[in-house]
mmCIF file of C-alpha atoms and ligand atoms in Angstrom:
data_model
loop_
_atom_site.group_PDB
_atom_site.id
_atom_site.type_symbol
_atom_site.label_atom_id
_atom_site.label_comp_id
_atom_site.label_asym_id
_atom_site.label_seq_id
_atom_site.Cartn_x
_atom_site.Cartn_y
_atom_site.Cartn_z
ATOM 1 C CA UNK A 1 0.000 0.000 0.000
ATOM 2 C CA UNK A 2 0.795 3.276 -0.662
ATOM 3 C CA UNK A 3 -0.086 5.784 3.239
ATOM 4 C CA UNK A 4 -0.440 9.008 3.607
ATOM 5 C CA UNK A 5 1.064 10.033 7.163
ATOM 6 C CA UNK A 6 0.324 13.256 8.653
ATOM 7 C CA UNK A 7 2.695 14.005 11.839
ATOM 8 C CA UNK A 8 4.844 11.692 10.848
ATOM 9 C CA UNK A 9 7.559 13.757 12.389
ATOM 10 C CA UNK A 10 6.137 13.229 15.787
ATOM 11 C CA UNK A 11 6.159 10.554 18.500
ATOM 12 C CA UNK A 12 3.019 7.654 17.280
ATOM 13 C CA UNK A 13 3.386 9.268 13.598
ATOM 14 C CA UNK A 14 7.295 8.536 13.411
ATOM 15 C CA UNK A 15 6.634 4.653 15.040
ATOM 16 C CA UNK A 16 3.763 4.195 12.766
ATOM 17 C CA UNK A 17 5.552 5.378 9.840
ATOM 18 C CA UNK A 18 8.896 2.987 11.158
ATOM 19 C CA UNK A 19 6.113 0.226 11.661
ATOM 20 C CA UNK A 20 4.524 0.366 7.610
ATOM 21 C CA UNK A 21 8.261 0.530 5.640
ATOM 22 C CA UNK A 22 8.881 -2.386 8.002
ATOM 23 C CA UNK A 23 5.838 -4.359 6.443
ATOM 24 C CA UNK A 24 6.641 -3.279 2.673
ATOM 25 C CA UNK A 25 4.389 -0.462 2.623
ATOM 26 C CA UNK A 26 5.346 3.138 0.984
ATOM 27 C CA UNK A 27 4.323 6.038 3.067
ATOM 28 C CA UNK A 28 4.381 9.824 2.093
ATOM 29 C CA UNK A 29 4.987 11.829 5.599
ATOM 30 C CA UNK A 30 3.720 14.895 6.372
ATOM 31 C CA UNK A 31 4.455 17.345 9.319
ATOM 32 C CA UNK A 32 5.184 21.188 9.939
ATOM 33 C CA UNK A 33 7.544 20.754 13.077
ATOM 34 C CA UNK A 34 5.328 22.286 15.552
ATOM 35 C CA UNK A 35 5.755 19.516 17.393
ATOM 36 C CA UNK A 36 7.220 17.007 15.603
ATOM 37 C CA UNK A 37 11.298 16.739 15.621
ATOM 38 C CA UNK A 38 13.263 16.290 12.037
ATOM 39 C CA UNK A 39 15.320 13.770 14.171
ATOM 40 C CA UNK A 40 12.364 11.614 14.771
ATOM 41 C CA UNK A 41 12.432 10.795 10.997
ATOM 42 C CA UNK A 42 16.195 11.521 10.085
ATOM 43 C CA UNK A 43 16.868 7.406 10.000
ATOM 44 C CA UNK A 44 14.341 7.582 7.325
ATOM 45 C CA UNK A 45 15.811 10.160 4.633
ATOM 46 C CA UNK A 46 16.865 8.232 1.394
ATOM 47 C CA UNK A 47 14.799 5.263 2.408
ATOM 48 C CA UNK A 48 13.243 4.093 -0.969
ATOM 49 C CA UNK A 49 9.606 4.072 0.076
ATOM 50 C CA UNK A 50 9.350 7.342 1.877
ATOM 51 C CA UNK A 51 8.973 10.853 0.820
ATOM 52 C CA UNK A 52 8.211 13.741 3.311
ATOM 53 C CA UNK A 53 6.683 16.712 2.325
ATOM 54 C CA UNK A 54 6.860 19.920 4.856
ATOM 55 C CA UNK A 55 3.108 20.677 5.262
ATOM 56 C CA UNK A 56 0.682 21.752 7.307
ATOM 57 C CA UNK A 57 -2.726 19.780 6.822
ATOM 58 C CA UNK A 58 -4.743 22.367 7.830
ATOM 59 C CA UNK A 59 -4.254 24.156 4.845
ATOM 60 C CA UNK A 60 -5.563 22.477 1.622
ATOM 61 C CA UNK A 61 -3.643 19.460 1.226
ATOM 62 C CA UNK A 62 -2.700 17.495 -2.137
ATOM 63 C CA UNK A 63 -0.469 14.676 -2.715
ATOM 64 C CA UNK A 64 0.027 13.549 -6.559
ATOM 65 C CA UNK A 65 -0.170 9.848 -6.934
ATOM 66 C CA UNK A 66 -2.532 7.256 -5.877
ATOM 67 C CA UNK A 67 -3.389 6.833 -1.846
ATOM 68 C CA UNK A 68 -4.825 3.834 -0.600
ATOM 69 C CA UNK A 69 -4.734 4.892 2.893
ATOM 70 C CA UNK A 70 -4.692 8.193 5.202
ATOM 71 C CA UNK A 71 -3.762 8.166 8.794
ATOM 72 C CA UNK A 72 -4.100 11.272 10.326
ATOM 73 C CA UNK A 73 -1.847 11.498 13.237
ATOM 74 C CA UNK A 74 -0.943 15.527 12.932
ATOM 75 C CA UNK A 75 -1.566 17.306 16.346
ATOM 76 C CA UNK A 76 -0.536 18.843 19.409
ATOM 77 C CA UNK A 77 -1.149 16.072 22.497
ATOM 78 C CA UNK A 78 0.703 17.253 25.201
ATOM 79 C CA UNK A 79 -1.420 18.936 27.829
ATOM 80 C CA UNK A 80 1.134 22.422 27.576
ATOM 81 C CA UNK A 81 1.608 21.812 24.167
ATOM 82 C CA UNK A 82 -2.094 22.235 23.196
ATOM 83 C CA UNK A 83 -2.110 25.819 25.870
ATOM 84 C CA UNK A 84 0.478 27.001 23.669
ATOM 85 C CA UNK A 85 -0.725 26.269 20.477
ATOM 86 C CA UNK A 86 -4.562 26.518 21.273
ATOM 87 C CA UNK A 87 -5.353 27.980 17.601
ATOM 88 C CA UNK A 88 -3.801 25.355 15.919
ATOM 89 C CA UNK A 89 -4.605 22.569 18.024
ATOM 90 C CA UNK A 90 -8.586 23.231 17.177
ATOM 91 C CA UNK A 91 -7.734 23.647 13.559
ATOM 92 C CA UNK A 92 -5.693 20.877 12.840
ATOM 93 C CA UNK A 93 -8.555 18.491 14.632
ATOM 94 C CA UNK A 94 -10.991 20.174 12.447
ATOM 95 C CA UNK A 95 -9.698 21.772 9.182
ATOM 96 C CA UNK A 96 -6.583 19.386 9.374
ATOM 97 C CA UNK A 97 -9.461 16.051 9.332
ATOM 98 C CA UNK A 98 -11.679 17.428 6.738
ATOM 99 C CA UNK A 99 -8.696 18.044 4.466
ATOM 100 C CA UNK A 100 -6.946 14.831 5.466
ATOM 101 C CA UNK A 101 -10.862 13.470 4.976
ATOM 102 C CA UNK A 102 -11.108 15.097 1.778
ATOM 103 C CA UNK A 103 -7.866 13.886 0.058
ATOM 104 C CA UNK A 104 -8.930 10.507 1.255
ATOM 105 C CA UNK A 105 -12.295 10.808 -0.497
ATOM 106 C CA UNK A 106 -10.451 11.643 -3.390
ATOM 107 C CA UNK A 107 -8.211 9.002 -3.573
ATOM 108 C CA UNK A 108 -10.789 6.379 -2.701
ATOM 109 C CA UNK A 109 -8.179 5.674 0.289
ATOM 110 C CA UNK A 110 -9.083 4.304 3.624
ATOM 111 C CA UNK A 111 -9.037 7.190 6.449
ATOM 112 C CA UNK A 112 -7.432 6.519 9.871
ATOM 113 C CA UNK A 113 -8.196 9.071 12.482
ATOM 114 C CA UNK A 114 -6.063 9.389 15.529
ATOM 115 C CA UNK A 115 -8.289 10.164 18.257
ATOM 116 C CA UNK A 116 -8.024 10.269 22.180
ATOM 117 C CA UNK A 117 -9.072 9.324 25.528
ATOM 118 C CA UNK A 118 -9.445 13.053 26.282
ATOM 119 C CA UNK A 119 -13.037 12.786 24.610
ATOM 120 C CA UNK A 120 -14.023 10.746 27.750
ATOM 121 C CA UNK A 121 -13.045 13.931 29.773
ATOM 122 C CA UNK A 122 -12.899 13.640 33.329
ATOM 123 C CA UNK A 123 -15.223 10.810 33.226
ATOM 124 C CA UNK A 124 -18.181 9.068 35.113
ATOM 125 C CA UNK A 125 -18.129 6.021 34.002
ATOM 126 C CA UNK A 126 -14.884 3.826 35.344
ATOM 127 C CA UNK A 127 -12.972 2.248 33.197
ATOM 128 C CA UNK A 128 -14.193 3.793 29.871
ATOM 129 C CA UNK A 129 -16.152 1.929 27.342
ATOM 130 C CA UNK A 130 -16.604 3.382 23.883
ATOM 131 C CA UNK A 131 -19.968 3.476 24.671
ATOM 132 C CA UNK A 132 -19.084 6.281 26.705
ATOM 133 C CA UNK A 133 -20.333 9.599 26.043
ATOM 134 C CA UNK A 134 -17.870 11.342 27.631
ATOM 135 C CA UNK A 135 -17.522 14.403 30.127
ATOM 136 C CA UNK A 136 -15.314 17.305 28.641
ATOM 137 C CA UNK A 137 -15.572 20.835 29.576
ATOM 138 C CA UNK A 138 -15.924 22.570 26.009
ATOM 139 C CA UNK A 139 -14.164 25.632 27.317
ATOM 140 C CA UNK A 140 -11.792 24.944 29.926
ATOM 141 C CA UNK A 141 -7.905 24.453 29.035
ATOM 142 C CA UNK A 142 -7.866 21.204 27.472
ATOM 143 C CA UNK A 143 -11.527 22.008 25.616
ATOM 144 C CA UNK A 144 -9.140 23.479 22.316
ATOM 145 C CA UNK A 145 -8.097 19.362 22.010
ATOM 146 C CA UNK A 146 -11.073 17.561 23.345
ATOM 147 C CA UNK A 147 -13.087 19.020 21.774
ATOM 148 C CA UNK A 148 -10.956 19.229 17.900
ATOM 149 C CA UNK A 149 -11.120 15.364 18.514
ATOM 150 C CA UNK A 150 -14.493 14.954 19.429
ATOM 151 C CA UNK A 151 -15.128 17.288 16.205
ATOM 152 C CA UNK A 152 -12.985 15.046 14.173
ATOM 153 C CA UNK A 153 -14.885 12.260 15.004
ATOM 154 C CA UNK A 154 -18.302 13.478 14.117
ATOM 155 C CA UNK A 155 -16.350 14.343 10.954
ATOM 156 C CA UNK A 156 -15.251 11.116 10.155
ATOM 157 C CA UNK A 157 -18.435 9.380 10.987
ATOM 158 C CA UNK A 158 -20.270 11.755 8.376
ATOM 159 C CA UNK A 159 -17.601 11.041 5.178
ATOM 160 C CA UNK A 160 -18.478 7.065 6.967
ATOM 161 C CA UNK A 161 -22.281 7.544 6.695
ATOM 162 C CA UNK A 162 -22.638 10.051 3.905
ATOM 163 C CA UNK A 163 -19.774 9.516 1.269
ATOM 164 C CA UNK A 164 -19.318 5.063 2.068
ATOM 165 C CA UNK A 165 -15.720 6.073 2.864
ATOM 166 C CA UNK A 166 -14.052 3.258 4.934
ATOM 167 C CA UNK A 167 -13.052 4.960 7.847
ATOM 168 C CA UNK A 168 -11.931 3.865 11.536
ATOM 169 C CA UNK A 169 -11.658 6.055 14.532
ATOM 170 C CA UNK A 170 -8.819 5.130 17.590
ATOM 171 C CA UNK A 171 -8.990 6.578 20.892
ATOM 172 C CA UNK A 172 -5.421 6.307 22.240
ATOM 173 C CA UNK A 173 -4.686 6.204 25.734
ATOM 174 C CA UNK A 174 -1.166 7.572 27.464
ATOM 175 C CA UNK A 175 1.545 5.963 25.262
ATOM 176 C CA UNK A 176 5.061 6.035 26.142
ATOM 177 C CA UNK A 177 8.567 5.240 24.601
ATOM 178 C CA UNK A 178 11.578 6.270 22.834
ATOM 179 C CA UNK A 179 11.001 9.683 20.577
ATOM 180 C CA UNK A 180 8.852 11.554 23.657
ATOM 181 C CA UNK A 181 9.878 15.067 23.985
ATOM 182 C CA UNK A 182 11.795 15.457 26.715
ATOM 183 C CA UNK A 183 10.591 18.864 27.474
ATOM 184 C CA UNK A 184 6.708 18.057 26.060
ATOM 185 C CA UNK A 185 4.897 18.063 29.987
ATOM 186 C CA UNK A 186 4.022 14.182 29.757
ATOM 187 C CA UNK A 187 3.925 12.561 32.924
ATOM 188 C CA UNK A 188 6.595 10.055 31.869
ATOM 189 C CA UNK A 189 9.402 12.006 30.226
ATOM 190 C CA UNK A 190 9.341 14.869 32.578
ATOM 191 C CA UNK A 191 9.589 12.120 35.764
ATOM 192 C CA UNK A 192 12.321 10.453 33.809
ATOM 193 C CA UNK A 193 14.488 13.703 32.661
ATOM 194 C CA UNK A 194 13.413 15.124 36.276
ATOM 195 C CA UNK A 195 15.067 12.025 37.497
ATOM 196 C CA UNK A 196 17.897 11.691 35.089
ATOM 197 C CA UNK A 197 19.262 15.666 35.577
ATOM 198 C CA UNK A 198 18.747 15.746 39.470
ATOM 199 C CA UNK A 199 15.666 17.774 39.433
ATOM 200 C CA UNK A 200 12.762 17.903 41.362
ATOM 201 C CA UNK A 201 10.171 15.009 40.336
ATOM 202 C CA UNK A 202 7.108 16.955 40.068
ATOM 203 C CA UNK A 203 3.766 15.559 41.510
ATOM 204 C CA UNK A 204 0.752 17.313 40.701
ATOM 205 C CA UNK A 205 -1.736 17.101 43.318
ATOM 206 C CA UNK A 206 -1.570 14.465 45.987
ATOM 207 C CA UNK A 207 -0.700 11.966 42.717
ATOM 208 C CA UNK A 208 -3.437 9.784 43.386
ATOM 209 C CA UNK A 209 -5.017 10.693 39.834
ATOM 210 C CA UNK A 210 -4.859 7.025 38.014
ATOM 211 C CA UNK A 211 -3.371 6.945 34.082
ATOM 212 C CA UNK A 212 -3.068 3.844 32.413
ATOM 213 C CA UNK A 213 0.368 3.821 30.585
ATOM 214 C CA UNK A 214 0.895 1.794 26.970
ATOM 215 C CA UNK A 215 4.162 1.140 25.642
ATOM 216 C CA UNK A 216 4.595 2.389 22.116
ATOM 217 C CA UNK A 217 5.215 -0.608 20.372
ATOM 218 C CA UNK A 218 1.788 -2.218 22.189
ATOM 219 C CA UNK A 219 0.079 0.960 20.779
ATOM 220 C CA UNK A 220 1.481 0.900 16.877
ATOM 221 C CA UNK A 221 0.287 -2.943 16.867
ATOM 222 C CA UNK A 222 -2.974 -2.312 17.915
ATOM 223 C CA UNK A 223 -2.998 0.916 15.316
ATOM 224 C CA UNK A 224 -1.897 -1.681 12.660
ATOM 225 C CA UNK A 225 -4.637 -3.726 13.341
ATOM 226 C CA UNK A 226 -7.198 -1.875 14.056
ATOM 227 C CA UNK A 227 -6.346 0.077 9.760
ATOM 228 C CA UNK A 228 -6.351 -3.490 8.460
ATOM 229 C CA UNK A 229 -8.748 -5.909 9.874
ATOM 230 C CA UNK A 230 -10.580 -3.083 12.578
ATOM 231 C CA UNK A 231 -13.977 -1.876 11.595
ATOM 232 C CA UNK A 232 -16.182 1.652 11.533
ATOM 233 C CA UNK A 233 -16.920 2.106 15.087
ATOM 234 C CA UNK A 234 -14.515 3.865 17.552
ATOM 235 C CA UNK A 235 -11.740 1.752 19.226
ATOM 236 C CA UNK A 236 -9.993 1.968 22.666
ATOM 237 C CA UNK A 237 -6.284 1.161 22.159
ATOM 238 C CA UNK A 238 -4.463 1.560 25.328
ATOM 239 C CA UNK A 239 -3.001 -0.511 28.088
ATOM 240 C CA UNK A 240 -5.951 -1.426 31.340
ATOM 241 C CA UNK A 241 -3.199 -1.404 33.921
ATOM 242 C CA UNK A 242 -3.790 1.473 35.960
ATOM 243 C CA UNK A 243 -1.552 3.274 38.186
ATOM 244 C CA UNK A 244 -1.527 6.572 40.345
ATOM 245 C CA UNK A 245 0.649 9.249 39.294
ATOM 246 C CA UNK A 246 2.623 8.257 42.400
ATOM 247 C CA UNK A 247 2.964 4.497 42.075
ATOM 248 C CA UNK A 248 4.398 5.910 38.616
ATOM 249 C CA UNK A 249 7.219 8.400 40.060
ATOM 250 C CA UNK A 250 8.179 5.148 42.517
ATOM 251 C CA UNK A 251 8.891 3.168 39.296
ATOM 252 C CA UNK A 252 10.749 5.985 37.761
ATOM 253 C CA UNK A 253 12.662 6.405 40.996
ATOM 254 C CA UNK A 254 13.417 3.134 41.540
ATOM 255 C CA UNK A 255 14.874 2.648 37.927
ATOM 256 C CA UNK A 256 16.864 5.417 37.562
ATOM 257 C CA UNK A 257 18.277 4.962 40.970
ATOM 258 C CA UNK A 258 17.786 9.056 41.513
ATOM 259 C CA UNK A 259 18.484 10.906 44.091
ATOM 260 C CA UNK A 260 16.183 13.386 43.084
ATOM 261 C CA UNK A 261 13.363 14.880 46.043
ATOM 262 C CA UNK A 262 9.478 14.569 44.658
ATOM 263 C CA UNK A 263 7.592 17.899 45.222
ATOM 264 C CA UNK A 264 4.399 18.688 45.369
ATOM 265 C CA UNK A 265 2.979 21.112 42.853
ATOM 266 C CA UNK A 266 -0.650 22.171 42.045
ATOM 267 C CA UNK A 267 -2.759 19.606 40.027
ATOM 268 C CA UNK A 268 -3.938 21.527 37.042
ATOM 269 C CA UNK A 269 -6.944 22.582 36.201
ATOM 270 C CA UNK A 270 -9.958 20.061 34.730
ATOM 271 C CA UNK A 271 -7.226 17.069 34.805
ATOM 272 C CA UNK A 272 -9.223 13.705 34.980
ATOM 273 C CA UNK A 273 -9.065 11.874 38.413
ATOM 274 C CA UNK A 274 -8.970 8.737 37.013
ATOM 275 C CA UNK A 275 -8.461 6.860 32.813
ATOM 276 C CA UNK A 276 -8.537 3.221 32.079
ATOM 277 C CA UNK A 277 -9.416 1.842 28.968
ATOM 278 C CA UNK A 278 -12.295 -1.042 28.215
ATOM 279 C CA UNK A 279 -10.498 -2.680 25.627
ATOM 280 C CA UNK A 280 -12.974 -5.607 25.872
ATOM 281 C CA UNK A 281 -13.798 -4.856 21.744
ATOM 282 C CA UNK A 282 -10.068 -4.218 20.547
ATOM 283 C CA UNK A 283 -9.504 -7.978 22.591
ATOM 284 C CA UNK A 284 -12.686 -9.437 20.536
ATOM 285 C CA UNK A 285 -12.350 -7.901 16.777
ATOM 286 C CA UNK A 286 -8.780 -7.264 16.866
ATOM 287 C CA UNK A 287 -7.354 -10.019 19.070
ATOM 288 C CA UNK A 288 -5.254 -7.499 20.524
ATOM 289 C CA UNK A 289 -3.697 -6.626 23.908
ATOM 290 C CA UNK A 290 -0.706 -5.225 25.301
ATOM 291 C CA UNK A 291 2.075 -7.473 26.790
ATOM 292 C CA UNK A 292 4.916 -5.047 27.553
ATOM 293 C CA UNK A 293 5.238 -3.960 31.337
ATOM 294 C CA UNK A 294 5.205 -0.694 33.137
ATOM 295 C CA UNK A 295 9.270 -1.898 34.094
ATOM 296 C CA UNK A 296 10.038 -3.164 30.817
ATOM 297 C CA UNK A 297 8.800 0.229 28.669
ATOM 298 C CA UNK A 298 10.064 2.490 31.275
ATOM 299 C CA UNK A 299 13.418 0.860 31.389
ATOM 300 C CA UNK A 300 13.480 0.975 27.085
ATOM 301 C CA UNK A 301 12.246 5.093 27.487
ATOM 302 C CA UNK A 302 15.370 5.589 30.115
ATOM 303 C CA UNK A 303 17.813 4.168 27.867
ATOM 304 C CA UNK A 304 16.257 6.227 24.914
ATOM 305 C CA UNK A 305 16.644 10.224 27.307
ATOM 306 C CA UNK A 306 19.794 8.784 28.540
ATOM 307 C CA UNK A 307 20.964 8.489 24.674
ATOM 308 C CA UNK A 308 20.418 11.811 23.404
ATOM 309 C CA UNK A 309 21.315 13.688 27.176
ATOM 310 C CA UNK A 310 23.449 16.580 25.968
ATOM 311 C CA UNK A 311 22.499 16.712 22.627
ATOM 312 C CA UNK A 312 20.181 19.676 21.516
ATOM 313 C CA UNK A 313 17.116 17.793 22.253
ATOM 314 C CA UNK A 314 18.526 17.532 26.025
ATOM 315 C CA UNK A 315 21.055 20.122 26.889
ATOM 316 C CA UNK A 316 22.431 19.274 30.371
ATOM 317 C CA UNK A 317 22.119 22.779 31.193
ATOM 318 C CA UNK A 318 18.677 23.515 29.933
HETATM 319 N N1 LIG B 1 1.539 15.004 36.051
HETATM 320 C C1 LIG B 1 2.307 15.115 37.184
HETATM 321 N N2 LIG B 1 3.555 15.657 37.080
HETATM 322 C C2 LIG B 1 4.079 16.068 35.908
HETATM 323 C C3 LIG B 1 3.307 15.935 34.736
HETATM 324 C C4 LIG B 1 2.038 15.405 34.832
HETATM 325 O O1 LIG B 1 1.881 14.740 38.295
HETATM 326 O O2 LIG B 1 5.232 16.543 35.916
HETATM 327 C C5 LIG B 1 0.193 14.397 36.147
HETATM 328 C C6 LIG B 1 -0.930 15.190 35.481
HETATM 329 O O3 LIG B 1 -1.462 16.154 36.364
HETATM 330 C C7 LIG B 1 -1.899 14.097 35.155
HETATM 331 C C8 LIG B 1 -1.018 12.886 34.845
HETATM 332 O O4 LIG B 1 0.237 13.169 35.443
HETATM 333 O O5 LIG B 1 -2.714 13.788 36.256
HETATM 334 C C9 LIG B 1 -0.815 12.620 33.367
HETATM 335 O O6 LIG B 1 -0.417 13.816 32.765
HETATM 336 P P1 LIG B 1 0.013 13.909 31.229
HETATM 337 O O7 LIG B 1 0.329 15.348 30.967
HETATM 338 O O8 LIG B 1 1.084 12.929 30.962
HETATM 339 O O9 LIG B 1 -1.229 13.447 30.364
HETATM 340 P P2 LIG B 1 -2.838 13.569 30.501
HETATM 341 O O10 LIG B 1 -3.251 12.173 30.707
HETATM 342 O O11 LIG B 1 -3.204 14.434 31.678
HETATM 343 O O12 LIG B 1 -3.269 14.139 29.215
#
């Protein structure tokens, strides 16, 4: 097949894109760098099956050629990512799909859409079905993503229902690994570069907030499923083991072997208390789960910050 990536350049996008050349597939990558890093894809320059084109897919997007498939992975997902970039955050989830939508219409392609636990909000129902409505705050801080995704979805549903396009719609849950940014907010890379330069580890709240963590390579098989054999409906992809945020910095502690003091800071505002996935229907139609521990991917992401400390990405004296 020939893919159409967008944000390939970032974290899932680059491990998807890794994950389809691996298979045989040709992919065209997209990304503007807003958040995704050139280094994320660097391995890949001169590869024979994959072309990047600098773009931003919420402008009109074209690619010359035929498509069979377009995964739409472009967007801010870091909680202070999206508060920087609120602007493009909402337009990427919602010009950025009906372009990438569009395009895929076009091509008679099949349309991937990268969407997120965050349209559960801070929810009521424990863990979350995808039967599950949802509880998201349209106009709090993390309203500019929550609700771009929950936009996109309705999108993507409609070109589903109205134009027969085969679509499928992922809700992703915390994912982890090698490519993070150190500096992107994430729970898991600031605890580990916290840990790794000596610095604070910093607990928001009390840290008894629950996350469910999936390894990246758990999370690109279950994407590579659900495009080929998944169906229509949404799909939870995401790891059910759930943890508090401080269970979490005790791992992180514990396998760095840091000396580094945890402190307290203020939990911010509308973060969810608790997010577990019900991955009950990616088990049944996909036959998937995830098998790699909390120990095992957190021992693979150290190794990965420890590799590029004091390079650009992770100046020692940043
Ligand atoms: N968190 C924390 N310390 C940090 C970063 C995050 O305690 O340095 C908490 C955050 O408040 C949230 C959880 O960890 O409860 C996961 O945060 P993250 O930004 O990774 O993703 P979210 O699931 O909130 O989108």
């Amino acid at each position: 097949m020939r893919l159409l990536i967008t944000g390939a350049a970032g974290f899932l996008g680059s491990h998807l894109t890794d994950r389809f050349l691996a298979d045989g597939h040709s992919v065209v990558g997209l990304d503007n760098f807003i958040t995704g890093h050139p280094d994320n894809i660097a391995h890949l320059i001169g590869h024979q099956r994959f072309e990047f084109v600098r773009h931003n897919v919420s402008t009109f997007t074209y690619v010359p050629g035929p498509i069979d498939g377009v995964l739409h992975f472009a967007s801010p997902a870091s909680p202070i990512d999206y508060l920087e970039h609120p602007i493009p955050t909402l337009k990427v989830g919602a010009l950025g799909t009906h372009n990438a939508l569009g395009l895929a219409k076009a091509k008679g392609a099949r349309f991937f859409l990268a969407s997120t636990s965050e349209v559960y909000g801070d929810p009521l129902v424990h863990p979350q079905p995808e039967t599950y409505w949802g509880n998201v705050n349209p106009v709090g801080p993390r309203g500019v993503y929550d609700e771009a995704k929950r936009f996109a979805e309705a999108m993507t549903m409609a070109y589903h229902t109205y134009h027969g396009l085969d679509t499928r719609i992922v809700r992703i849950f915390n994912t982890y690994g090698p490519r993070m940014r150190p500096y992107d907010g994430r729970v898991v890379s600031n605890f580990i570069v916290q840990s790794l330069t000596g610095r604070p580890i910093t607990i928001y709240g009390d840290g008894s907030q629950t996350r469910s963590f999936c390894y990246v390579t758990d999370e690109v098989e279950g994407l590579c499923r659900l495009f080929m054999q998944g169906d229509n409906d949404p799909m939870n992809i995401g790891n059910p083991i759930e943890y508090t945020v401080r269970q979490l910095a005790e791992v992180v502690v514990e396998l760095t072997g840091t000396k580094s003091p945890i402190e307290y800071r203020d939990l911010p505002r509308d973060d969810p208390k608790v997010r577990q996935p019900d991955i009950t229907r990616a088990r049944s139609v996909l036959g998937w789960e995830p098998d790699v521990s909390l120990r095992e991917g957190v021992t693979k992401t150290i190794d990965y910050f420890r590799s590029i400390m004091g390079t650009d990405r992770l100046p020692l004296n940043a």
